[in-house]
């Protein structure tokens, strides 16, 4: 996949991912999949819609992920 998309969950990113972080990752994904850095005018609406849908899916994913093995439990492993 695209190396410029960074991991948005702990421990790779100790602080909470921001809306900008999630949108940037979604944009990079849509660019990679579509093959367009900037869409033509006739594709802009579908391109922008895809970015928003993927950003929303990213928010839901990050809200639901449980990261195990962090903190004291990880130091015992």
Backbone as a ProteinNet text record, in pm:
[ID]
protein_1_A
[PRIMARY]
XXXXXXXXXXXXXXXXXXXXXXXXXXXXXXXXXXXXXXXXXXXXXXXXXXXXXXXXXXXXXXXXXXXXXXXXXXXXX
[TERTIARY]
84.4	0	88	31.6	101.3	182.3	310.5	397.1	373.7	312.8	292.1	171.5	94.3	-16.7	40.3	31.9	89.3	-14.8	33.5	-53.8	-112	-243.7	-311.8	-355.7	-305.4	-344.6	-221.8	-241.6	-130.6	-80.2	42.9	146.3	220	188.7	257.8	232.2	115.4	79.7	22	105.3	59.4	-53.2	-54.5	-163.7	-282.2	-398.3	-518.7	-509.4	-549.5	-550.3	-651.9	-612.8	-702.1	-786.8	-887.3	-968.1	-880.3	-783.8	-692.2	-609.4	-563.1	-486.1	-569.6	-695.2	-781.8	-817.4	-842.1	-874.5	-753.4	-633.7	-511.8	-487.5	-509.3	-493	-595.8	-719.7	-824.9	-791.3	-742.6	-704.8	-592.7	-492.6	-382.3	-432.3	-524.3	-580.8	-655.7	-742	-819.7	-727.2	-624.8	-527.8	-460.3	-420.1	-350.5	-441.2	-563.2	-655	-700.9	-731.1	-782.3	-673.3	-551.5	-443	-436.6	-518.5	-521.6	-478.8	-382.7	-346.4	-454.9	-499.5	-608.7	-705.4	-831.6	-925.5	-963.5	-1003.2	-1059.6	-1191.3	-1234.9	-1357.1	-1476.1	-1486.5	-1601	-1592.8	-1477.5	-1461.6	-1450.6	-1448.8	-1424.6	-1527.6	-1655.3	-1759.8	-1744.1	-1722.4	-1708	-1577	-1472.4	-1342.9	-1357.9	-1417.1	-1436.1	-1528.6	-1632.3	-1724.6	-1652	-1566.3	-1489.4	-1397.7	-1333.1	-1244.9	-1325.4	-1442.1	-1523.7	-1573.1	-1614.5	-1662.5	-1550	-1431.4	-1318.1	-1273.5	-1277.5	-1245.1	-1343.9	-1471.7	-1574.4	-1549	-1516.5	-1485.1	-1361.6	-1265.8	-1145.6	-1181.1	-1267.4	-1312.2	-1377.8	-1465.6	-1534.8	-1436	-1343.5	-1242.5	-1160.1	-1108.3	-1024.1	-1102.2	-1229	-1311.7	-1338.4	-1338.2	-1370	-1252	-1132.7	-1014.5	-975.5	-950.2	-897.6	-752.4	-662.2	-519.7	-480.4	-447.1	-405.3	-255	-206	-62	8.2	-66.7	-1.5	6.5	98.2	111	182.3	136.6	202.8	200	92.5	83.5	191.4	223.3	324.6	463.7	489.5	624	650.1	545.1	562.8	586	554.7	563.9	704.9
-118.4	0	123.4	233.5	361.1	386.5	401.6	423.1	555.3	652.4	782.7	785.4	677.6	669.2	616.6	698.9	658.2	587.9	502.8	434.3	537.4	532.7	634.2	584.6	471	421	399.1	395.5	365.3	224.5	192.7	281.2	358.5	335	406.7	556.3	592.8	734.1	751.1	788.2	792.2	891.8	1002.6	1098.8	1054.8	1106.2	1071.5	1128.6	1048.3	1094	1206.5	1308.8	1422.8	1400.8	1484.3	1479.9	1502	1593.2	1618.6	1495.3	1422.8	1299.8	1197	1180.4	1081	1119.3	1246.4	1291.6	1279	1310.7	1298.7	1152.8	1060.4	918.6	875.4	921.3	887.9	943.5	1065.1	1127.4	1048.9	1008.6	931.2	798.5	735	608.5	626.8	727.6	752.1	787.2	865	896.4	771	683.6	561.3	470	448.4	356.9	410.6	541.1	599.7	626.1	644.9	678.9	826.8	907.4	1051.8	1126.4	1217	1304	1409.8	1465.7	1562.3	1515.6	1498	1448.8	1557.2	1514.4	1606.4	1659.6	1771.5	1836.2	1740.2	1658.1	1566.8	1449.6	1430.4	1324.5	1379.4	1511.2	1571.9	1530.2	1528.4	1495.6	1353.6	1258.1	1119.3	1099.9	1168.7	1163.1	1216.3	1335.9	1397.5	1314.3	1256.9	1171.4	1048.5	989.2	872.7	908.8	1024.3	1067.8	1080	1141.3	1159.2	1025.8	936	804.6	725.3	731.1	658.1	722.5	854.2	922	880.4	870.1	826.4	682.5	595.8	456.7	450	537.7	543.3	585.3	685.9	729	612.6	539.7	426.5	316.1	288.8	186	222.1	343.9	384.9	390.7	426.5	431.3	290.9	191.3	55.7	-33.1	6.4	-77.5	-76.5	-196.2	-210.5	-253.1	-171.2	-201.5	-274.7	-401.3	-480.7	-481.9	-511.6	-525.7	-393.8	-287.4	-161.2	-145.5	-65.3	-38.2	-150.5	-178.7	-276.3	-417.1	-452.7	-587.6	-609.4	-507.7	-521.7	-538.2	-474.6	-483.9	-620.3	-698.1	-833.4	-934.1	-900.5	-996.3	-1023.6
0	0	0	23.8	15.4	142.3	128.5	244.5	313.3	245.6	307.4	400.8	405.4	499.3	630.1	734.9	862.7	948.7	1039.4	1133.8	1228.5	1250	1329.6	1467.4	1511.3	1642.7	1729.8	1861.9	1951.9	1925.6	1951.6	2003.3	1895.8	1768	1660.6	1668.8	1714.5	1728.6	1869.9	1966.2	2105.3	2132	2060.4	2077.6	1992.4	2022.5	1946.8	1805.9	1708.8	1569.7	1554.1	1481.4	1460	1334.4	1317.8	1195.6	1072.9	1084.5	972.6	939.6	1043	1021	945.9	987.9	925.2	782.1	758.9	623.7	531.6	583.5	503.1	463.6	555.8	524.1	419.9	435.3	339	200.9	196.6	69.6	1.8	78.2	21.4	-34.1	38.4	-7.5	-139.5	-145.7	-268	-384.5	-358.7	-464.4	-516.4	-424.5	-463.4	-544.6	-495	-560.6	-696.2	-701.8	-826.3	-929.1	-881.5	-972.3	-1006.2	-939.2	-962.5	-837.7	-852.8	-741.5	-723.2	-834	-836	-944.9	-911.6	-1012.2	-1112.2	-1229.9	-1329.1	-1274.3	-1326	-1277.4	-1279.3	-1381.2	-1390.7	-1292	-1227	-1126.4	-984.3	-969.2	-837.8	-733.7	-770.2	-673.2	-619.3	-706.6	-662.6	-585.6	-625.4	-557.1	-414.3	-400.5	-268.5	-180.1	-240.5	-166.3	-111.6	-191.9	-147.6	-31.8	-39.8	70	198.5	193.3	313.4	367.9	280.5	325.5	391.4	335.7	392.6	523.3	532	657.9	766.7	732.8	828.9	871.9	778.1	811.1	901.1	878	961	1103.3	1117.4	1250.9	1324.9	1256.7	1318.9	1357.1	1269.2	1296.7	1419.5	1422.3	1534.9	1665.9	1658.6	1778.8	1833.3	1746.7	1789.6	1821.2	1781.2	1803.5	1950.8	2002.4	2137.8	2124.6	2175.7	2167.9	2295.6	2280.7	2395.5	2404.7	2523.1	2541.9	2566	2590.8	2621.9	2772.7	2816.8	2959.6	3032.3	3155.4	3242.7	3184.4	3118.1	3060.7	2956	2878	2773.9	2833.1	2945.9	3004.5	3063.6	3091.9	3144.8	3034.6	2912.7	2801.7	2758.5
[MASK]
+++++++++++++++++++++++++++++++++++++++++++++++++++++++++++++++++++++++++++++

